[in-house]
Short mmCIF file of C-alpha atoms in Angstrom, two decimals:
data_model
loop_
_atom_site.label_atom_id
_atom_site.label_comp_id
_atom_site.label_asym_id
_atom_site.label_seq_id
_atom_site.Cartn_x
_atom_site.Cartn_y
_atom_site.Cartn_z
CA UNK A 1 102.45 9.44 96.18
CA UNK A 2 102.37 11.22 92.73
CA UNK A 3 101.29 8.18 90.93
CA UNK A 4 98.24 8.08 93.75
CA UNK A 5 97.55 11.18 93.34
CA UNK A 6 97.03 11.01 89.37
CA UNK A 7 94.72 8.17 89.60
CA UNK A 8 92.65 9.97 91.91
CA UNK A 9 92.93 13.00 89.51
CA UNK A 10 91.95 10.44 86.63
CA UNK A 11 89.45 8.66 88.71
CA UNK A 12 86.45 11.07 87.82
CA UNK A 13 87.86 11.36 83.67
CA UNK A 14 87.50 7.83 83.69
CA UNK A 15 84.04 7.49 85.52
CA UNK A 16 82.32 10.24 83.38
CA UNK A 17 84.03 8.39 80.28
CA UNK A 18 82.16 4.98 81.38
CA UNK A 19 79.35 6.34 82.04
CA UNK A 20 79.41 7.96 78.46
CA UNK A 21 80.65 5.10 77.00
CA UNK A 22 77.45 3.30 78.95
CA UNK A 23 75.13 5.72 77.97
CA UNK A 24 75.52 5.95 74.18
CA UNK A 25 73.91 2.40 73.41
CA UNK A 26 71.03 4.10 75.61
CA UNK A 27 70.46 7.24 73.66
CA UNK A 28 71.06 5.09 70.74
CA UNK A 29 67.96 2.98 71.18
CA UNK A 30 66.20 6.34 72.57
CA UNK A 31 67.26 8.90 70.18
CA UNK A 32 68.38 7.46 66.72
CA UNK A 33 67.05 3.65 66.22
CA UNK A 34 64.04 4.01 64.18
CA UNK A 35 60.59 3.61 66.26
CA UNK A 36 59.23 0.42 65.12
CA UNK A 37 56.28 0.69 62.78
CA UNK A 38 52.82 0.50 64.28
CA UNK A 39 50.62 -2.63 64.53
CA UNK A 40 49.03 -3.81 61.61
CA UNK A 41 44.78 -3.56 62.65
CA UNK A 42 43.35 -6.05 60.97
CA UNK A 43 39.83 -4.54 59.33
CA UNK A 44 36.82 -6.33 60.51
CA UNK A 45 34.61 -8.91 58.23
CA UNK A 46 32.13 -7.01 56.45
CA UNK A 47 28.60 -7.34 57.51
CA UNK A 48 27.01 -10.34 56.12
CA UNK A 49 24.27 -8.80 54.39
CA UNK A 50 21.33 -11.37 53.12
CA UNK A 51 20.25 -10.89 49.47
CA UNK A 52 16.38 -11.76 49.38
CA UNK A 53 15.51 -14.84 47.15
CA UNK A 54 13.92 -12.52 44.13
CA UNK A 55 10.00 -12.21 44.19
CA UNK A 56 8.14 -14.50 41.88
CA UNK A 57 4.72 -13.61 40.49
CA UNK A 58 1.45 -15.61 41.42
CA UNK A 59 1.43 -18.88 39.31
CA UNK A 60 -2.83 -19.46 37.88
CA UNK A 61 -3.97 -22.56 37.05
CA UNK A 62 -7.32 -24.10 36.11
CA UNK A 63 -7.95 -26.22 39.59
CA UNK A 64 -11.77 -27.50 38.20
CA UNK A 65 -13.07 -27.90 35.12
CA UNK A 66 -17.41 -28.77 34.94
CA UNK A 67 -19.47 -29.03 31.39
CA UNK A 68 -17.55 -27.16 28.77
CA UNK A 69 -14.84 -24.94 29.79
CA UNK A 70 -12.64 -23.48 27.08
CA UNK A 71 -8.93 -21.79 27.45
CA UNK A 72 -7.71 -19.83 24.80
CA UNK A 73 -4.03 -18.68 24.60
CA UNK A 74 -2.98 -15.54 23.62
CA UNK A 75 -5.33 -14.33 20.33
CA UNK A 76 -5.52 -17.83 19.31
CA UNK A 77 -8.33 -20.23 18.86
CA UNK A 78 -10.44 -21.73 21.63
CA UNK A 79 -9.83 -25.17 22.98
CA UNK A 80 -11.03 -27.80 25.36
CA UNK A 81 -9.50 -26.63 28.62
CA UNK A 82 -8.27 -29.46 31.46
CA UNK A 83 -7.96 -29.47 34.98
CA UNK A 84 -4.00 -28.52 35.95
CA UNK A 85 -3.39 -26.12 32.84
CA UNK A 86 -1.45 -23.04 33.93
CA UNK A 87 -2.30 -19.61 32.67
CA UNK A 88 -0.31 -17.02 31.70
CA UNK A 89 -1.04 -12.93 31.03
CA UNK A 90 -3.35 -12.53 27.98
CA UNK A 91 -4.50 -16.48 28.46
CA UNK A 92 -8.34 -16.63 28.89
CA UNK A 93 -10.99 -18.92 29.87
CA UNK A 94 -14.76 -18.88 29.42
CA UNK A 95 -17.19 -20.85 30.50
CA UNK A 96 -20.87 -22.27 28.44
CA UNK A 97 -23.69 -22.42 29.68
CA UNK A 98 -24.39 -25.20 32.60
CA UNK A 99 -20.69 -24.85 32.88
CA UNK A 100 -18.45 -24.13 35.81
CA UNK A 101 -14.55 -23.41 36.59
CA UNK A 102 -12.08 -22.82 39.13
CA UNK A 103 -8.87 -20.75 38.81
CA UNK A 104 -6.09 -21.15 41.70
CA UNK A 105 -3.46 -18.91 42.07
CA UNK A 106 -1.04 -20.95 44.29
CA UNK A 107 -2.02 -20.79 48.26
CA UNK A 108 -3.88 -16.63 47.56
CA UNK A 109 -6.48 -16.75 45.27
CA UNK A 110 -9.13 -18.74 44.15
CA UNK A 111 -11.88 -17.37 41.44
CA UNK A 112 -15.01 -19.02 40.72
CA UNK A 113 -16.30 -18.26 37.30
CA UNK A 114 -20.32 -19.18 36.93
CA UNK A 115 -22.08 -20.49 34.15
CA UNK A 116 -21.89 -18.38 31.00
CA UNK A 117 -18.62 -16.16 31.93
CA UNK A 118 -15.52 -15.21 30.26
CA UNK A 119 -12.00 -14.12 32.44
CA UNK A 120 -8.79 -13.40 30.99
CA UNK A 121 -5.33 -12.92 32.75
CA UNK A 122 -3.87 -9.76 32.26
CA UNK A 123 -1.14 -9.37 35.13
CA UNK A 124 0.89 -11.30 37.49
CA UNK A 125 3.39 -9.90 39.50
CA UNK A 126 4.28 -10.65 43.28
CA UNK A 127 2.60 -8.15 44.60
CA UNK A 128 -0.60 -7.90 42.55
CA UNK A 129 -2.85 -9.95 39.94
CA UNK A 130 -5.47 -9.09 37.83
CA UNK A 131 -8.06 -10.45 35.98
CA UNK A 132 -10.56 -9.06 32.89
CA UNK A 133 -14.29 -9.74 33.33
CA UNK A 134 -15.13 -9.76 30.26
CA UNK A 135 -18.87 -10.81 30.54
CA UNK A 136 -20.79 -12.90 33.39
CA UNK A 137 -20.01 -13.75 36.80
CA UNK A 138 -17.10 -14.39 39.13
CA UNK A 139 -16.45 -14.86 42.72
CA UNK A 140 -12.65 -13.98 43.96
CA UNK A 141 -11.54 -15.08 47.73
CA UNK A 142 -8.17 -13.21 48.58
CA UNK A 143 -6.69 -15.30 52.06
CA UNK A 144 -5.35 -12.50 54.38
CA UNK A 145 -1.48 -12.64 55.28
CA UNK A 146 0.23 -12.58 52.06
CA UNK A 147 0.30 -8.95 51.50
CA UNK A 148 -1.03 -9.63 47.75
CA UNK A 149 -3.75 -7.26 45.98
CA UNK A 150 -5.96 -8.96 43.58
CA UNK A 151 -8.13 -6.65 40.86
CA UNK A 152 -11.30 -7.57 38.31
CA UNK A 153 -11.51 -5.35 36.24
CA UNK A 154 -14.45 -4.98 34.04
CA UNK A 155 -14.65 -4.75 30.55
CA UNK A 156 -16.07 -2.65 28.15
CA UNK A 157 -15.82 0.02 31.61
CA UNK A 158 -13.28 1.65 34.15
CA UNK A 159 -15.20 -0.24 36.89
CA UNK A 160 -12.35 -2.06 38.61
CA UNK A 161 -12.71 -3.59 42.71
CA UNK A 162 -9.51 -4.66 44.33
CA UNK A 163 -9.04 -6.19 47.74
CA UNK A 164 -6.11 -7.63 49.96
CA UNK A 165 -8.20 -9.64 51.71
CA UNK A 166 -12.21 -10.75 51.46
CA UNK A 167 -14.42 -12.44 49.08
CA UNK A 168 -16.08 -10.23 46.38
CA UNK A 169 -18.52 -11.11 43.73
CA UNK A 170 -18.32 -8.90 39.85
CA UNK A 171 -20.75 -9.18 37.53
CA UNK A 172 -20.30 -7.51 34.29
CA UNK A 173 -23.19 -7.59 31.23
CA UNK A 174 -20.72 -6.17 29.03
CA UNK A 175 -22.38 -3.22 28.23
CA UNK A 176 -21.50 -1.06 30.61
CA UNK A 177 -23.25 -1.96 34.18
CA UNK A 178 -20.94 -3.90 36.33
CA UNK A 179 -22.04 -5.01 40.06
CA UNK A 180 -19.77 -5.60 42.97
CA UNK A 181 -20.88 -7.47 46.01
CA UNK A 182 -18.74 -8.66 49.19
CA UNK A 183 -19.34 -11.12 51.26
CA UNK A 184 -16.58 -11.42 53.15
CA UNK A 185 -14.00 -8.24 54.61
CA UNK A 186 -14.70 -5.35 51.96
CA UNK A 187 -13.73 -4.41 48.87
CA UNK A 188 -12.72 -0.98 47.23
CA UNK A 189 -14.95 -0.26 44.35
CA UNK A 190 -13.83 2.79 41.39
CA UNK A 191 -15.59 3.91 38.55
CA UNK A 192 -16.01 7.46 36.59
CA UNK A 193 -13.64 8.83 38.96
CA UNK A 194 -15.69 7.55 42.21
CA UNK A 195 -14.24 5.20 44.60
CA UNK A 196 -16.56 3.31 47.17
CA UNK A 197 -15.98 0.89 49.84
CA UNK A 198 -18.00 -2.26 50.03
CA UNK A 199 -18.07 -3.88 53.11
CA UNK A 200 -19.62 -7.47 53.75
CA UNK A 201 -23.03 -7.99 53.46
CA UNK A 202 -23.02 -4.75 50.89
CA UNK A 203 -23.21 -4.41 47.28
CA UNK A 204 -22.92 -1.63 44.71
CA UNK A 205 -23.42 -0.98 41.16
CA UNK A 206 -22.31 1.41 38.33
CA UNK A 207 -24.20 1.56 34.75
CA UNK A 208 -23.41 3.67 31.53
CA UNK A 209 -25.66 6.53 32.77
CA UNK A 210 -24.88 7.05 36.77
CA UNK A 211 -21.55 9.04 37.91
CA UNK A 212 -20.02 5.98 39.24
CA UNK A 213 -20.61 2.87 41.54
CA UNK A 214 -23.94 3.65 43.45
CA UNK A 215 -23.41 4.14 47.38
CA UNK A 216 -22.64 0.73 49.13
CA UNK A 217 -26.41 -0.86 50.06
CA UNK A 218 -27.14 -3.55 51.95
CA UNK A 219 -28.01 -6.77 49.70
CA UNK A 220 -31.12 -7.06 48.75
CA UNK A 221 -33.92 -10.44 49.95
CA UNK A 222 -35.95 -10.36 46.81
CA UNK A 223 -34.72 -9.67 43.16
CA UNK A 224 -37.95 -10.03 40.88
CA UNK A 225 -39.71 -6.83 41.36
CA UNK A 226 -42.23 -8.21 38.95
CA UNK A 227 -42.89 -10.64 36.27
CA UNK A 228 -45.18 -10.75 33.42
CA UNK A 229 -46.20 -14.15 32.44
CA UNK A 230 -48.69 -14.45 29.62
CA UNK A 231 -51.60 -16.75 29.18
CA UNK A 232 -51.27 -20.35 29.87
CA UNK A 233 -52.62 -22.29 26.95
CA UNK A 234 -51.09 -21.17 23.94
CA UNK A 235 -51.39 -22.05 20.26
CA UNK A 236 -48.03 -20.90 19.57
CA UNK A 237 -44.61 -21.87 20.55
CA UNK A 238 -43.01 -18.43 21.26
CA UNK A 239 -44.15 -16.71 24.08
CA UNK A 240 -42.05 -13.41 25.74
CA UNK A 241 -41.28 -12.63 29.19
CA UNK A 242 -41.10 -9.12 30.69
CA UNK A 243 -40.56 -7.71 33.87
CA UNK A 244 -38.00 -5.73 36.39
CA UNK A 245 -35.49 -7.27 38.51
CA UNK A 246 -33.07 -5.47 40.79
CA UNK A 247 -30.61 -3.24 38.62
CA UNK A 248 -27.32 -5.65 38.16
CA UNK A 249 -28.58 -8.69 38.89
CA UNK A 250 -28.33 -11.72 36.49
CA UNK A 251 -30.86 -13.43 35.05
CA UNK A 252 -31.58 -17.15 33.47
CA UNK A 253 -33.94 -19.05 31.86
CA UNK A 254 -34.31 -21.77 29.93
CA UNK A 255 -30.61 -22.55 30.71
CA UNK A 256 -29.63 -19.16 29.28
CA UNK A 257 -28.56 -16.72 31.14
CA UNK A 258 -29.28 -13.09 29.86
CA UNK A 259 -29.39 -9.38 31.17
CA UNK A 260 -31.66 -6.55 32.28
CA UNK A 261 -31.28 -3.24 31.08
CA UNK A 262 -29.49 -0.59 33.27
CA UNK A 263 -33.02 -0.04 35.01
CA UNK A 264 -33.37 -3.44 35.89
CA UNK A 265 -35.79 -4.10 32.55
CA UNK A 266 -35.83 -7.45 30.61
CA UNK A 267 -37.96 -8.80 28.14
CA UNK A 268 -37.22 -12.21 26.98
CA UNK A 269 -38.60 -14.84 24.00
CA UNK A 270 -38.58 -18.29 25.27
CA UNK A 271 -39.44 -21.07 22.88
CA UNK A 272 -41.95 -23.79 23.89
CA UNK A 273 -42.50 -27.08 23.01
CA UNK A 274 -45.39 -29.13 22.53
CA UNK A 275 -47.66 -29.61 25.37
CA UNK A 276 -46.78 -29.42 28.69
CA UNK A 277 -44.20 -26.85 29.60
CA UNK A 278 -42.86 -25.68 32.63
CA UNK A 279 -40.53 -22.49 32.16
CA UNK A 280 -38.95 -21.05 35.61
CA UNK A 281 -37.19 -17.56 35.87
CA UNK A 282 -34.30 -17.11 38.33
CA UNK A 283 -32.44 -14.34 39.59
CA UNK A 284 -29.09 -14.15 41.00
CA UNK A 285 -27.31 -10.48 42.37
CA UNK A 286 -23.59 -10.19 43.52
CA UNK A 287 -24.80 -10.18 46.72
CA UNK A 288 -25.88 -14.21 46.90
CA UNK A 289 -29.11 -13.88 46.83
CA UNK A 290 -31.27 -16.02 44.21
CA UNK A 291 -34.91 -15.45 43.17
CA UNK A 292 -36.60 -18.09 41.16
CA UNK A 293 -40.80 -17.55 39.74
CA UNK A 294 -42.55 -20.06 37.78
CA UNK A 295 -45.44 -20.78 35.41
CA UNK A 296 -47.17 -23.20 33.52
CA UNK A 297 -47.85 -23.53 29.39
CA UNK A 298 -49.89 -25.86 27.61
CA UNK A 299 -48.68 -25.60 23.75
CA UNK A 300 -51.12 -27.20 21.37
CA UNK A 301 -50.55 -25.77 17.85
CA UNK A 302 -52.59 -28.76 15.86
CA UNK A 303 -55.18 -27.45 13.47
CA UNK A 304 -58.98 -27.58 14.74
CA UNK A 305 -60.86 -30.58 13.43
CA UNK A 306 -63.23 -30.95 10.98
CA UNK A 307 -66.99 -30.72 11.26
CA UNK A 308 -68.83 -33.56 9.37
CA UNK A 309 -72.41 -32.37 8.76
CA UNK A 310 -75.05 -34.91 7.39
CA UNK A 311 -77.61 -33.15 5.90
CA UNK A 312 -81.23 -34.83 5.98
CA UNK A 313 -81.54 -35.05 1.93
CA UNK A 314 -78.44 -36.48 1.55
CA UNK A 315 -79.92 -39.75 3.13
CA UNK A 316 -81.88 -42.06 1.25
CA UNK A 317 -83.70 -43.12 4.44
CA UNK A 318 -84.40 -39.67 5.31
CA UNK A 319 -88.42 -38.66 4.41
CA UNK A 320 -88.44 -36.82 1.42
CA UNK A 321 -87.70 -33.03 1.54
CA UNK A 322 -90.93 -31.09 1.50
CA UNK A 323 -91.89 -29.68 -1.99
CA UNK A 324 -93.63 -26.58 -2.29
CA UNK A 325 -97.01 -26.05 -3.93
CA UNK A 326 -98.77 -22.80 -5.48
CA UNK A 327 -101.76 -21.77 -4.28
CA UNK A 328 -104.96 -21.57 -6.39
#
């Protein structure tokens, strides 16, 4: 009965001890083991980020070449130009009289210089190009889309017209009056601290005397204001040419081309030949318009001939020349 009794007395010793003994692992793993370290995160990819191919500037070239065109590069001397060369800033081209060339500057601009007219390059970048006038006549077409500004600037001035998009016409005497004309969307126009905008179907000039490019006017039907012709028949082979055209308009004759005065004056000596001659005047503004006038010389410059007289005593067969007698 003792012995029963003890274990009973030890029963609840020995529970609490297992359940001690069971619970240390527990507060082991609860209380001392070392929390296991957090999950590694993984950073996510950077962004792909797209680098832009880099910008490259318009690329000219001479596209047509007609009569004689000449390229000069850099200061250097002038040479035969050809269809297909590439120009470069400070490059320039010019063309003679008769003559005719195209410059293409890959798909965004195309200028078309006229007879007697000299262009150089003097920047090319992606975003804008720009050309010198130096003297005649040029016709830039800027195709809409490519978010490129093209400039002609004058020289011999601060008259400069730029567009992003249109067709514009310059012409520059190289004295000091330039003319602007568009014929297709418009064109901004500065000068002397004025800026104008030239729509379509508008032109405007500046000369050495006015405070900048004249308000925008519509272009103008008839050019020759008027012409002085002098006498047909001539006995010389010079004869001069005066007149007023519309102030910056362009003038030829005699497959020259020359320029008014800022007032739209001209005079002009045109040589003749001998006999029959046929000299014709024409006009041409920024605008498109052309004027041509007319007139007929007849050139005979050969000395008179001479008078043979016979006189009646210097013929033997001729009566006798009448003597004279004294009266009584």
């Amino acid at each position: 009965m003792a012995g029963s009794q003890n274990v009973r007395r030890q029963a609840p010793f020995l529970l609490g001890l297992a359940l001690i003994l069971a619970a240390l692992p527990i507060g082991y793993f609860v209380f001392l083991r070392e929390p296991p370290p957090p999950p590694v995160r993984v950073p996510p990819p950077p962004p792909v980020v797209e680098v832009p191919a880099p910008s490259k500037p318009v690329q000219l070239s001479l596209q047509k070449v007609e009569g004689t065109v000449e390229v000069r590069r850099g200061g250097g001397a002038w040479a035969a130009a050809q269809a297909g060369e590439a120009l470069h800033p400070t490059d320039a081209v010019r063309t003679q009289d008769s003559s005719s060339a195209v410059i293409i500057g890959d798909e965004e601009v195309e200028v078309l210089m006229g007879a007697g007219t000299e262009v150089s390059v003097d920047s090319l970048t992606d975003e804008l190009s720009r050309v010198l006038l130096e003297t005649g006549m040029a016709t830039a077409t800027v195709r809409p889309g490519k978010r490129h500004t093209f400039e002609v600037k004058a020289a011999n001035s601060d008259a400069l017209a730029r567009t992003t998009a249109g067709t514009f016409t310059m012409s520059n005497d190289g004295a000091g009056t330039v003319a602007v004309g568009a014929r297709e969307g418009e064109v901004t126009f500065l000068g002397r601290g004025k800026v104008v905008i030239v729509r379509a179907g508008q032109q405007s000039v500046v000369t050495p005397t006015s405070g900048g490019p004249s308000e925008p006017a519509p272009v103008p039907t008839s050019l020759l204001r008027k012409v002085a012709w002098p006498d047909g028949r001539r006995n010389q082979r010079r004869i001069k040419i005066s007149g007023e055209v519309v102030p910056g308009s362009r003038l030829q004759v005699g497959g020259q081309h020359f320029y008014p005065g800022p007032d739209g004056k001209f005079e002009r000596i045109v040589e003749l030949k001998e006999g029959e001659n046929f000299v014709q005047l024409r006009a041409s503004s920024v605008g498109g318009t052309e004027q041509e006038e007319g007139h007929y010389f007849k050139v005979d410059t050969s000395p008179p001939k001479k008078l043979k007289v016979d006189l009646p005593w210097g013929n033997s067969s001729a009566p006798p020349a009448p003597t004279q007698t004294e009266s009584p």
